[in-house]
mmCIF file of C-alpha atoms and ligand atoms in Angstrom:
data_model
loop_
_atom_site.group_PDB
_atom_site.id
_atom_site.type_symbol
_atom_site.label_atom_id
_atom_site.label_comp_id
_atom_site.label_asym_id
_atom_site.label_seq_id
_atom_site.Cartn_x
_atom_site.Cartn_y
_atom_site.Cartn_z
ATOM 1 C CA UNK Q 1 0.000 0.000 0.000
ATOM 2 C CA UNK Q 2 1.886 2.869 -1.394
ATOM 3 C CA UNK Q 3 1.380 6.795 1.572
ATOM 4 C CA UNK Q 4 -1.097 8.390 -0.602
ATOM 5 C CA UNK Q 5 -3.486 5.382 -0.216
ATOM 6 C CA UNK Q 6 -3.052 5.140 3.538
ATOM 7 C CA UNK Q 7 -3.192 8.844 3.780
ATOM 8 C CA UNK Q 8 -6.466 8.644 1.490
ATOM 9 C CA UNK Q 9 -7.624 5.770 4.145
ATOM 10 C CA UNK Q 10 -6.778 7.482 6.900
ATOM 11 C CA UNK Q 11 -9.087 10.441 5.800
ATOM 12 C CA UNK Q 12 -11.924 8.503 4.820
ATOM 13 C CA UNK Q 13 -11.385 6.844 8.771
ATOM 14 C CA UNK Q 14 -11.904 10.665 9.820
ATOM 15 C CA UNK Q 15 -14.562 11.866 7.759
ATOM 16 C CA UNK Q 16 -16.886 8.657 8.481
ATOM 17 C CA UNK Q 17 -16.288 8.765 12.057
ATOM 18 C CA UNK Q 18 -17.589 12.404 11.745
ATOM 19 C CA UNK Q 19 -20.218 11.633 10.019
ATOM 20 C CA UNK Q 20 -21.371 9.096 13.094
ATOM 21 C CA UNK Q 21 -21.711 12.452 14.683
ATOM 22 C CA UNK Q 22 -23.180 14.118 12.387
ATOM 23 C CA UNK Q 23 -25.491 11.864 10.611
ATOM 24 C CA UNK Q 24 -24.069 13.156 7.174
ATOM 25 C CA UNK Q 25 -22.097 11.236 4.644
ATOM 26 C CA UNK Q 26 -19.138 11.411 2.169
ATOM 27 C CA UNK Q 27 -18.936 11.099 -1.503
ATOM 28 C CA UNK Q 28 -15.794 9.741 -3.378
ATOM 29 C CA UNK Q 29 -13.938 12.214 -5.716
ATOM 30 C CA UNK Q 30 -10.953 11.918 -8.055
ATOM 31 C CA UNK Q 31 -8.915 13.770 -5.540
ATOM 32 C CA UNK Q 32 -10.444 11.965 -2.149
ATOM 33 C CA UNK Q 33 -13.466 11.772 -0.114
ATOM 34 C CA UNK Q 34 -15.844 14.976 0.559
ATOM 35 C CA UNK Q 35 -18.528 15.583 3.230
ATOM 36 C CA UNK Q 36 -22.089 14.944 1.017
ATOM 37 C CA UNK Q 37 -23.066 18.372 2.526
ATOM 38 C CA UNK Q 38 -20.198 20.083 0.440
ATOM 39 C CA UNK Q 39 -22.127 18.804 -2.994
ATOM 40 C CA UNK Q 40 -23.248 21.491 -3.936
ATOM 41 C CA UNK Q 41 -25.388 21.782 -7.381
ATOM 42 C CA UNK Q 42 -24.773 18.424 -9.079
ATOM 43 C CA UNK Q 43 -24.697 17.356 -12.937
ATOM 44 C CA UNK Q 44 -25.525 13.574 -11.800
ATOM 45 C CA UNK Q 45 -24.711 12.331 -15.671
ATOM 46 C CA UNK Q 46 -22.546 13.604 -18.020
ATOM 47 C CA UNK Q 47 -19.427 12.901 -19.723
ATOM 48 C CA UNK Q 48 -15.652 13.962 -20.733
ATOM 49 C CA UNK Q 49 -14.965 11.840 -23.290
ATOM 50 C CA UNK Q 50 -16.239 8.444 -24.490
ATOM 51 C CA UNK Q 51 -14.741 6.639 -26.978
ATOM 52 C CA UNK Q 52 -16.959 3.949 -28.786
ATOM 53 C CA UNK Q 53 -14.272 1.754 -30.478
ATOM 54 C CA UNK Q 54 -14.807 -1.586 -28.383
ATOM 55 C CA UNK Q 55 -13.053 -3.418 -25.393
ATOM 56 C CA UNK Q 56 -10.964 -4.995 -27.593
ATOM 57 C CA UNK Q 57 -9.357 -1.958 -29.208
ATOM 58 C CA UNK Q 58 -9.974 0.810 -26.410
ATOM 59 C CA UNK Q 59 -6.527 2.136 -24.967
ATOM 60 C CA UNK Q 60 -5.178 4.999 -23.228
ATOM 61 C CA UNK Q 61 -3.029 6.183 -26.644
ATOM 62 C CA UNK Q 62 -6.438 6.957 -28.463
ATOM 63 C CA UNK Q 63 -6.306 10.274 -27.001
ATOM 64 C CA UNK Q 64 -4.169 12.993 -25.158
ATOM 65 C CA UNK Q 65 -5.184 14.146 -22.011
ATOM 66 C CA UNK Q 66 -4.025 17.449 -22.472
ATOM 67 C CA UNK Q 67 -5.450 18.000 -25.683
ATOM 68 C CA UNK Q 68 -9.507 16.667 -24.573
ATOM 69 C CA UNK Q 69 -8.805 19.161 -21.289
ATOM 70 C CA UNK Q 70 -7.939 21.874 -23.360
ATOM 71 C CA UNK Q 71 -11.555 21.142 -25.095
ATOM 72 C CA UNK Q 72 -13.467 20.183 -22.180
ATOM 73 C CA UNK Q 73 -12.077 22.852 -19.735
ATOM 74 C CA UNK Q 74 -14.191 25.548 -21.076
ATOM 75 C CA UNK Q 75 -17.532 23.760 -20.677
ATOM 76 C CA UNK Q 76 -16.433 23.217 -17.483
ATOM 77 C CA UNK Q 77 -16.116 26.457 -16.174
ATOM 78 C CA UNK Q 78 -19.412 27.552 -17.496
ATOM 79 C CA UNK Q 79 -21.186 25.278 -15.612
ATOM 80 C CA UNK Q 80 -19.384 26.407 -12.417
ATOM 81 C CA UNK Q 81 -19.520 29.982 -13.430
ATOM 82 C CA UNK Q 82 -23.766 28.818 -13.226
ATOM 83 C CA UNK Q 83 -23.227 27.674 -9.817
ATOM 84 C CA UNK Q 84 -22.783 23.950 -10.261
ATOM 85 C CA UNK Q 85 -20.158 21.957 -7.944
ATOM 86 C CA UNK Q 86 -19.758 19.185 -8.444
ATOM 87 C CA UNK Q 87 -19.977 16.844 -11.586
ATOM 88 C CA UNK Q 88 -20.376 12.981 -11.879
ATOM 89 C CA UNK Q 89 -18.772 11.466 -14.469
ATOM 90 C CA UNK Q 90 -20.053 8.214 -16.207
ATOM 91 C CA UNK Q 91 -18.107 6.999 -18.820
ATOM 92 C CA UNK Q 92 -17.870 3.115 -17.779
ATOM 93 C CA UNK Q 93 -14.446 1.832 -18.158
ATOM 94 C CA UNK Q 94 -13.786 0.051 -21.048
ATOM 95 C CA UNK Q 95 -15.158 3.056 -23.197
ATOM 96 C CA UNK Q 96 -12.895 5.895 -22.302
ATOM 97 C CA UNK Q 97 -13.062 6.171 -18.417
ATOM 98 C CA UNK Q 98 -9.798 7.994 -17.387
ATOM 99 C CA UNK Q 99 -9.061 8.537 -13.764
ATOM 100 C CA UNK Q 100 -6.028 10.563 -14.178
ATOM 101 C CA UNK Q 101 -7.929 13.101 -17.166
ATOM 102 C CA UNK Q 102 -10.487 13.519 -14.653
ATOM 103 C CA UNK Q 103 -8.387 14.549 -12.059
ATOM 104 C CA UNK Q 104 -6.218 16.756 -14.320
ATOM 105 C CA UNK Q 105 -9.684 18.606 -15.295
ATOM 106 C CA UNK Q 106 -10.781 18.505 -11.057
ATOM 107 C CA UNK Q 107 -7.320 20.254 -10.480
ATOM 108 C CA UNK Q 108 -7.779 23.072 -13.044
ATOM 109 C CA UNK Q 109 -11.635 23.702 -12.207
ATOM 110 C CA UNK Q 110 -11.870 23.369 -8.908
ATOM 111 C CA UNK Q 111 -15.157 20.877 -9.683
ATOM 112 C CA UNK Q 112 -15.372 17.881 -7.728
ATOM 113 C CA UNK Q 113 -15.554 15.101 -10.411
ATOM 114 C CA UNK Q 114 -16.282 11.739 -9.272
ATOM 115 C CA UNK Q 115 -15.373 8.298 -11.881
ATOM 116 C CA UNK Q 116 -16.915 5.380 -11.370
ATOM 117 C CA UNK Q 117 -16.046 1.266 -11.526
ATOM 118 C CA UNK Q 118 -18.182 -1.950 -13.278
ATOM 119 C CA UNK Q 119 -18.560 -2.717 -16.521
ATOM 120 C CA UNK Q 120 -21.234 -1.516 -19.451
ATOM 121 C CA UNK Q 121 -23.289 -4.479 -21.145
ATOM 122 C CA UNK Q 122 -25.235 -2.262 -23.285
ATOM 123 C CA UNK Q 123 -24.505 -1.611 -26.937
ATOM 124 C CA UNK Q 124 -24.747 -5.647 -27.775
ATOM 125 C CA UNK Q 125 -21.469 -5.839 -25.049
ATOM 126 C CA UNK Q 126 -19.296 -4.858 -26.773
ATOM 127 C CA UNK Q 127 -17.404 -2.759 -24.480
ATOM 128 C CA UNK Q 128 -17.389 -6.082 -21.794
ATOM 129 C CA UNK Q 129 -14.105 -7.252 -21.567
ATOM 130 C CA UNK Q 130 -13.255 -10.737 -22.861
ATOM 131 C CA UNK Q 131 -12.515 -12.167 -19.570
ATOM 132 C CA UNK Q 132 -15.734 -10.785 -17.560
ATOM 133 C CA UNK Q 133 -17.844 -13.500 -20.274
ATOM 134 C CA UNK Q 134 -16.264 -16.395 -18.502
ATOM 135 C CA UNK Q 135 -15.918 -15.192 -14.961
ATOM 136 C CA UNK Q 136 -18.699 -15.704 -12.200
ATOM 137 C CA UNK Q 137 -20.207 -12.598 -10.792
ATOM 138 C CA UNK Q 138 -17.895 -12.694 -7.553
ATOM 139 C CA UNK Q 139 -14.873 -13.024 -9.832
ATOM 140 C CA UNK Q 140 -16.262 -9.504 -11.047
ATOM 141 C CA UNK Q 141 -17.396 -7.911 -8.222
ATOM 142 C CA UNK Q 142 -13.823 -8.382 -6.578
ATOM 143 C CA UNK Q 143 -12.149 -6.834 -9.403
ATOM 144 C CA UNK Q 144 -14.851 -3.772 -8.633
ATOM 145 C CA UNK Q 145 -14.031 -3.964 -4.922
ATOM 146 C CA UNK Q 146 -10.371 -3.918 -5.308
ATOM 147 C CA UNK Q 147 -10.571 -0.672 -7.596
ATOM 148 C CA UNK Q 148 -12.690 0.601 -4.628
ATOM 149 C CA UNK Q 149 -10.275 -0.232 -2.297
ATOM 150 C CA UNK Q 150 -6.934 0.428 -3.562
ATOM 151 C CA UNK Q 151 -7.768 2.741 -6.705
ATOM 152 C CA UNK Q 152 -8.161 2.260 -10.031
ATOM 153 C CA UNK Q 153 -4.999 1.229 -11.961
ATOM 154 C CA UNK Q 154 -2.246 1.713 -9.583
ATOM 155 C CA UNK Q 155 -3.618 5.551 -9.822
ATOM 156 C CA UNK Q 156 -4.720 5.782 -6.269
ATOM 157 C CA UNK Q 157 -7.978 7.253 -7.949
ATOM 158 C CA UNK Q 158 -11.326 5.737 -6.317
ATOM 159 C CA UNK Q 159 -14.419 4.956 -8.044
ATOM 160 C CA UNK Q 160 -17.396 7.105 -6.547
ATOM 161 C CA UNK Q 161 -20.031 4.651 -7.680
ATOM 162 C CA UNK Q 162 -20.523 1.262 -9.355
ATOM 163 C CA UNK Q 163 -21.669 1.726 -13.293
ATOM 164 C CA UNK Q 164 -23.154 -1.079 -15.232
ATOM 165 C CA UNK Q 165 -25.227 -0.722 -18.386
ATOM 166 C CA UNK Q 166 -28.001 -3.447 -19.466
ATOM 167 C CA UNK Q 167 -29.943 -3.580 -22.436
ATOM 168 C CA UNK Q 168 -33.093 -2.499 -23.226
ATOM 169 C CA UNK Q 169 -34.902 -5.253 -22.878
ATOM 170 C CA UNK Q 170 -35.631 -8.380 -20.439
ATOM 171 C CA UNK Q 171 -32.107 -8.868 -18.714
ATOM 172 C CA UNK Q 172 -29.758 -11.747 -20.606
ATOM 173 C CA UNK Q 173 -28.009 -13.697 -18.689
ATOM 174 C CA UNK Q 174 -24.765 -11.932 -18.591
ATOM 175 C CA UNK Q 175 -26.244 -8.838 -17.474
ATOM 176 C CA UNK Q 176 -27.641 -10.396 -14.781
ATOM 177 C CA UNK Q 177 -24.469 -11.299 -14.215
ATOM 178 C CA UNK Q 178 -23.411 -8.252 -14.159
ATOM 179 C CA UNK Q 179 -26.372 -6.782 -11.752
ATOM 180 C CA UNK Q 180 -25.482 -9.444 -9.014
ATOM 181 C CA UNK Q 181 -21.798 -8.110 -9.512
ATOM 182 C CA UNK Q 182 -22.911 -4.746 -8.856
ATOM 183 C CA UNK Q 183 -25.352 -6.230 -5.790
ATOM 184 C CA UNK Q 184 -22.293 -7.777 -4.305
ATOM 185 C CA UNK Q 185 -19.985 -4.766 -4.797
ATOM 186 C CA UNK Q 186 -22.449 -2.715 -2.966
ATOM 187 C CA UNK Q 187 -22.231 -4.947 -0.119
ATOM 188 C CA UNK Q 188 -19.312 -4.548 0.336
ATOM 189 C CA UNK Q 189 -18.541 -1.043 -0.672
ATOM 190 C CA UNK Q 190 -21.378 1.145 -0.364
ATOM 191 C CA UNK Q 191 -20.886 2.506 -3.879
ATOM 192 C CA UNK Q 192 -23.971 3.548 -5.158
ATOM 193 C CA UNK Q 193 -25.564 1.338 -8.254
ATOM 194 C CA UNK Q 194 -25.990 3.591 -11.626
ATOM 195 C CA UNK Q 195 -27.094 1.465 -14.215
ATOM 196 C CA UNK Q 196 -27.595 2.174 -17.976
ATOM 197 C CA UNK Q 197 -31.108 1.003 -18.086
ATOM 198 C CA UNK Q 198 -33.784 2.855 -20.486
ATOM 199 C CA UNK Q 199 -37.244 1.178 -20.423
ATOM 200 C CA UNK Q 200 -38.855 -0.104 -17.385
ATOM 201 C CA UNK Q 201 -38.684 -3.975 -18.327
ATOM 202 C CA UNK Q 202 -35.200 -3.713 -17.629
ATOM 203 C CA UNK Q 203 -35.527 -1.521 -14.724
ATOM 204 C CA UNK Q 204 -37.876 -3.573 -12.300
ATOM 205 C CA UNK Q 205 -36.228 -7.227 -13.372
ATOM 206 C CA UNK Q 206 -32.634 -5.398 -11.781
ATOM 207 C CA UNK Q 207 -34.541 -4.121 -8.381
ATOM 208 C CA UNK Q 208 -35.835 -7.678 -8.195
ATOM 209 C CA UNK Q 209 -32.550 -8.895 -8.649
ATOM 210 C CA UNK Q 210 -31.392 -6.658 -6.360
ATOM 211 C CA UNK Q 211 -34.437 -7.556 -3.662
ATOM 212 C CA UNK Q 212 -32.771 -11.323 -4.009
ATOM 213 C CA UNK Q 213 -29.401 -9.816 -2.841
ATOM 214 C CA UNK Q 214 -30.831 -7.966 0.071
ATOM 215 C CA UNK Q 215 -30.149 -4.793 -1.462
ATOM 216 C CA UNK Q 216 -32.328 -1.883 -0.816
ATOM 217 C CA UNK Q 217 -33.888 0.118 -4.088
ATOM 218 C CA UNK Q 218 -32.700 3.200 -2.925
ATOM 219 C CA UNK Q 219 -28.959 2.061 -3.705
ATOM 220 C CA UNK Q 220 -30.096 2.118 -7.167
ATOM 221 C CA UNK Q 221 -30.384 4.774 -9.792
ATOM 222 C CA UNK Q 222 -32.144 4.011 -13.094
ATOM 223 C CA UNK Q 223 -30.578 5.585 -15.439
ATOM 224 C CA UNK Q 224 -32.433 7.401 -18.980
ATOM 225 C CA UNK Q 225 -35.947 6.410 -17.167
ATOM 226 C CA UNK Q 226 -36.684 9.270 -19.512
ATOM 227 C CA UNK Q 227 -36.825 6.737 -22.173
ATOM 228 C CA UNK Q 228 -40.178 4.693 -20.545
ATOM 229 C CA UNK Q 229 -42.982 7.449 -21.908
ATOM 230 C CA UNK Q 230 -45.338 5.062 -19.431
ATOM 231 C CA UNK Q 231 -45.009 7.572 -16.576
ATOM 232 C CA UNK Q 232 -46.583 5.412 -13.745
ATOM 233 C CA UNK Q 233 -43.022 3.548 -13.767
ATOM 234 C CA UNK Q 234 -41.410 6.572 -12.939
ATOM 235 C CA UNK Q 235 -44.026 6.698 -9.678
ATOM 236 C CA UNK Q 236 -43.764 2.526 -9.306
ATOM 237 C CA UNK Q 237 -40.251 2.800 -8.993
ATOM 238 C CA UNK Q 238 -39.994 5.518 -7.143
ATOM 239 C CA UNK Q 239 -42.270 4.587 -4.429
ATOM 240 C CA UNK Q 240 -40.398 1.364 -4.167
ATOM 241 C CA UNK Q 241 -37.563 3.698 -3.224
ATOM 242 C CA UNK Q 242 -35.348 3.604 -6.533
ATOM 243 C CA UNK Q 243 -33.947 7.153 -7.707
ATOM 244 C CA UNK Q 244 -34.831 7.915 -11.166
ATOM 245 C CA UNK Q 245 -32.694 9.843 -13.303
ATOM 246 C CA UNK Q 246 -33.746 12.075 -15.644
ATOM 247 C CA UNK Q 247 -30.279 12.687 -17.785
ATOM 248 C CA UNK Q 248 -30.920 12.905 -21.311
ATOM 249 C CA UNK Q 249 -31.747 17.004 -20.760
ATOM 250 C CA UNK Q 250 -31.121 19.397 -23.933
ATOM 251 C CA UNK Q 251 -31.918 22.869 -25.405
ATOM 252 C CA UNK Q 252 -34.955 21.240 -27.349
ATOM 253 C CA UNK Q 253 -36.577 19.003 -24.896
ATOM 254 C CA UNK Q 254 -37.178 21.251 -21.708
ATOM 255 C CA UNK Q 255 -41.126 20.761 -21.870
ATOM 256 C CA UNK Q 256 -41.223 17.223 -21.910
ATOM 257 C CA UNK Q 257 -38.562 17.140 -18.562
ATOM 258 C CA UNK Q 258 -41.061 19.656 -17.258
ATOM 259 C CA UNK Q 259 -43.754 17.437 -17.300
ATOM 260 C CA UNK Q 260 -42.039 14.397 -15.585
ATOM 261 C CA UNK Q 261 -40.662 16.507 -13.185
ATOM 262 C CA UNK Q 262 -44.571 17.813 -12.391
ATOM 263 C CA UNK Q 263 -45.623 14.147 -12.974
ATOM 264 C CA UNK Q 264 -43.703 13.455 -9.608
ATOM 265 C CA UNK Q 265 -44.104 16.336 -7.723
ATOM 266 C CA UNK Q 266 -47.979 15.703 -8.051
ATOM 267 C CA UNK Q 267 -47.253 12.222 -6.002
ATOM 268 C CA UNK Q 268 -44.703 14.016 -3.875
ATOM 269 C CA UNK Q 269 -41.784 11.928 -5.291
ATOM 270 C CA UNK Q 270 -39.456 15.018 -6.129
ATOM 271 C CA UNK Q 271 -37.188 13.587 -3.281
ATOM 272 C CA UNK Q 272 -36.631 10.983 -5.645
ATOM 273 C CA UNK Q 273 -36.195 12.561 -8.869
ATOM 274 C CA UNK Q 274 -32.759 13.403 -10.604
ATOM 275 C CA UNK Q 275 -31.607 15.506 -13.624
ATOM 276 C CA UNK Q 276 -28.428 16.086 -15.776
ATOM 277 C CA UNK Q 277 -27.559 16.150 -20.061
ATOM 278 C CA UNK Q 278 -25.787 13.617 -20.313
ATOM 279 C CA UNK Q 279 -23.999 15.757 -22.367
ATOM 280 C CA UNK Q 280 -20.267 16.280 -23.616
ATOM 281 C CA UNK Q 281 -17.907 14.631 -25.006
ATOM 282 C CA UNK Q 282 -14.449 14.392 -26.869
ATOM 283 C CA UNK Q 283 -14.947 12.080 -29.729
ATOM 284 C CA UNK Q 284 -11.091 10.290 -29.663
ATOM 285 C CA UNK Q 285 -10.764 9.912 -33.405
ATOM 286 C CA UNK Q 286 -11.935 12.713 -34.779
ATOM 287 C CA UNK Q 287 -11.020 16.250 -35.715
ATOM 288 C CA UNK Q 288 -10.208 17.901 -32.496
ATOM 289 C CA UNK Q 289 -12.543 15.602 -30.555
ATOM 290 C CA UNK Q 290 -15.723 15.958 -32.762
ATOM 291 C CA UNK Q 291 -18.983 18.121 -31.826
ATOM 292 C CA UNK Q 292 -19.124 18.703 -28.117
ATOM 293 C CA UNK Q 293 -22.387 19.070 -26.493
ATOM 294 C CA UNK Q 294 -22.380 21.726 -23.534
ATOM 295 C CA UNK Q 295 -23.972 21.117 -20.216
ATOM 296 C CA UNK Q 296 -26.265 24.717 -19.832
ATOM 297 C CA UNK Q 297 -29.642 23.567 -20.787
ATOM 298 C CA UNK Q 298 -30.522 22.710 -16.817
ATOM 299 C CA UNK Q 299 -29.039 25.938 -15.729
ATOM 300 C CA UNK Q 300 -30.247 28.610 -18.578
ATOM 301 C CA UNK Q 301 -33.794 26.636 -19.767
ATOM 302 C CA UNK Q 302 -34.723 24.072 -17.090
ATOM 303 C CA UNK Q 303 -34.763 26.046 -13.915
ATOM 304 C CA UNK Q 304 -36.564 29.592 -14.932
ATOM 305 C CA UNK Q 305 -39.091 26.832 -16.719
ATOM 306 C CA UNK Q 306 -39.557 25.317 -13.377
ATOM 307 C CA UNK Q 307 -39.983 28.550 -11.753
ATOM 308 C CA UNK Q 308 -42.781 29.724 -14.040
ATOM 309 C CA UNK Q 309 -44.401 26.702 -12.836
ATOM 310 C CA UNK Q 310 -44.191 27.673 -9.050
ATOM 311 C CA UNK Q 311 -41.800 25.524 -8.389
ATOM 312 C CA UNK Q 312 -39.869 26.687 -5.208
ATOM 313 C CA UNK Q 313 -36.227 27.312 -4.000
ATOM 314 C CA UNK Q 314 -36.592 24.735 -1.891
ATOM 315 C CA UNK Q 315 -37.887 22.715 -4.500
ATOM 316 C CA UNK Q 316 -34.856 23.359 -6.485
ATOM 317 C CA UNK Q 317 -31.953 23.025 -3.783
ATOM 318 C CA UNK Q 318 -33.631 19.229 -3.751
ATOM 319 C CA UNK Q 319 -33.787 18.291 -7.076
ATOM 320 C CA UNK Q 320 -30.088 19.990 -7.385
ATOM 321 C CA UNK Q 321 -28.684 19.542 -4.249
ATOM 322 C CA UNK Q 322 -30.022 17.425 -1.789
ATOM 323 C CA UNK Q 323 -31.217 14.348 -3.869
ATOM 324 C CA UNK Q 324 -27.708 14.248 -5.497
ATOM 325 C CA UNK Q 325 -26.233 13.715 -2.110
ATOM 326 C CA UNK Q 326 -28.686 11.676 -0.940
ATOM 327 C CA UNK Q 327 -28.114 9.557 -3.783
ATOM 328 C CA UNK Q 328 -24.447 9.510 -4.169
ATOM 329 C CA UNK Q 329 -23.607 9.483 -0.442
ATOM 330 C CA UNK Q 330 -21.264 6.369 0.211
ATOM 331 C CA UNK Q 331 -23.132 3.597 2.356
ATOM 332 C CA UNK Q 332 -24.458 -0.142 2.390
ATOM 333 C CA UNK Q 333 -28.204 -0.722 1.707
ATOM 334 C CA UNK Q 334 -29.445 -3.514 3.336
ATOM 335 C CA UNK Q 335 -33.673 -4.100 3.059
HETATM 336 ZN ZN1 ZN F 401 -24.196 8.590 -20.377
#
């Protein structure tokens, strides 16, 4: 165990044996643990770079680090400049995740970033590493754990939640594979569970999965719930206790995030509700990183919509603040 790992240990030791006193929680950054309280406004989904080329071709020479923070810097700073924090980022590994990038862009913004471990089934898996096929879900989870525990890559970086992605419709076998990885990482880790999910088929099969593993819903975040247009899922869910993430937010789409937002307010499930772009990125491969999508729309379009609808600060401060640390906040879910 190389100083800064010990040192990193011995700060998490501190800050959870505050938060005994305090009833509050931490969240996992790329530079180290922070009080949940310290949040701030939170993009919950959104993205540096991702590069699509495949587990079996990804690698760290597809791209300079300096050259996609020169590119992403800027977007960055606007959203701060807007008031936002801190910023979760959740490219899966395997498709461009990049501790030390992040933490290169954390340094020179002053955003809390936080990166993430598992592994991303969707797109037909092809960004599943050839080994994880053949392995049992343990054999997974522990690789997940021991990122957790000593960093990712000999970087010292820790993942701030567990990723997966599934596809869009009933679970296959290998993504349930990869859901009882997740389950069992949990356990042991208290990593929050964001998984690539979509429709609500999907969706409930993972909390049942999760149900078998003792695992409470609210340790799970369903990611692009957006995508199920059946609105009573959104409520189902919710009630059950999952968090549903609204992330697919742009300039020409505000009314239709308006009305899911209302949709749960009306059964008094804001406290369960979150929102980001998942915008970005830097394409590695093409001409200066391709066309990078910004992360304003919340900020500039969302929020005075949401106010014209009566929509309070307090309101707000949850749906930007409080449910993002709720939700992130590092700690084991039992039923
Ligand atoms: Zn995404």
């Amino acid at each position: 165990m190389n100083k800064k790992i010990v040192f990193t240990a011995f700060c998490l030791m501190i800050f959870l044996s505050q938060c005994a006193k305090t009833n509050d929680g931490i969240i996992m950054t790329v530079n180290g643990p922070v009080p949940s309280g310290e949040m701030g406004v939170t993009l919950i989904h959104e993205h540096i770079l991702v590069d699509f080329i495949g587990a079996d071709s990804i690698s760290y020479n597809r791209w300079d680090k300096s050259d996609v923070a020169k590119v992403a810097i800027p977007y960055l700073k606007k959203i701060k400049q807007l008031g936002c924090k801190t910023f979760v980022e959740c490219t899966p590994s395997y498709l461009g995740r990049d501790p030390l990038l992040l933490k290169l862009v954390s340094d020179s913004t002053a955003l809390n970033l936080i990166t993430n471990t598992g592994f991303y089934g969707a797109g037909n898996n092809k960004f599943i590493p050839a080994f994880a096929f053949d392995e049992t879900a343990d054999q997974i989870a522990n690789r997940w754990i021991k990122e957790w525990e000593n960093g990712i890559e000999g970087t010292g970086i820790r993942p701030g939640f567990i990723k997966i992605g599934v596809g869009s419709e009933s679970l296959s076998v290998l993504h349930k594979k990869l859901v009882i990885a997740a389950a069992r990482t949990h356990l042991n880790t208290g990593l929050t569970i964001v998984s690539h999910t979509g429709p609500s088929i999907p969706a409930f099969e993972q909390l049942e999965i999760l149900n078998r593993e003792g695992i409470a819903p609210n340790a799970f975040i369903w990611v692009h719930a957006q995508t199920e247009k059946d609105l009573s899922s959104h409520i189902k869910a919710a009630k059950m206790g999952a968090w549903i993430s609204l992330d697919g937010l742009n300039d020409d789409n505000i009314e239709e995030y308006v009305r899911m937002i209302k949709n749960m307010k009306e059964s008094n499930l804001l406290g369960k509700v979150l929102l980001s772009h998942d915008a970005g990125w830097y394409h590695p491969g093409e001409e200066n990183g391709g066309q990078f999508r910004g992360y304003t729309a919340l900020f500039e379009k969302l929020i005075p919509r949401l106010r014209n609808e009566k929509f309070t600060k307090s309101e707000i401060n949850q749906l930007l603040v409080l449910n993002p640390a709720e939700a992130f906040t590092i700690r084991i879910r039992k039923i």
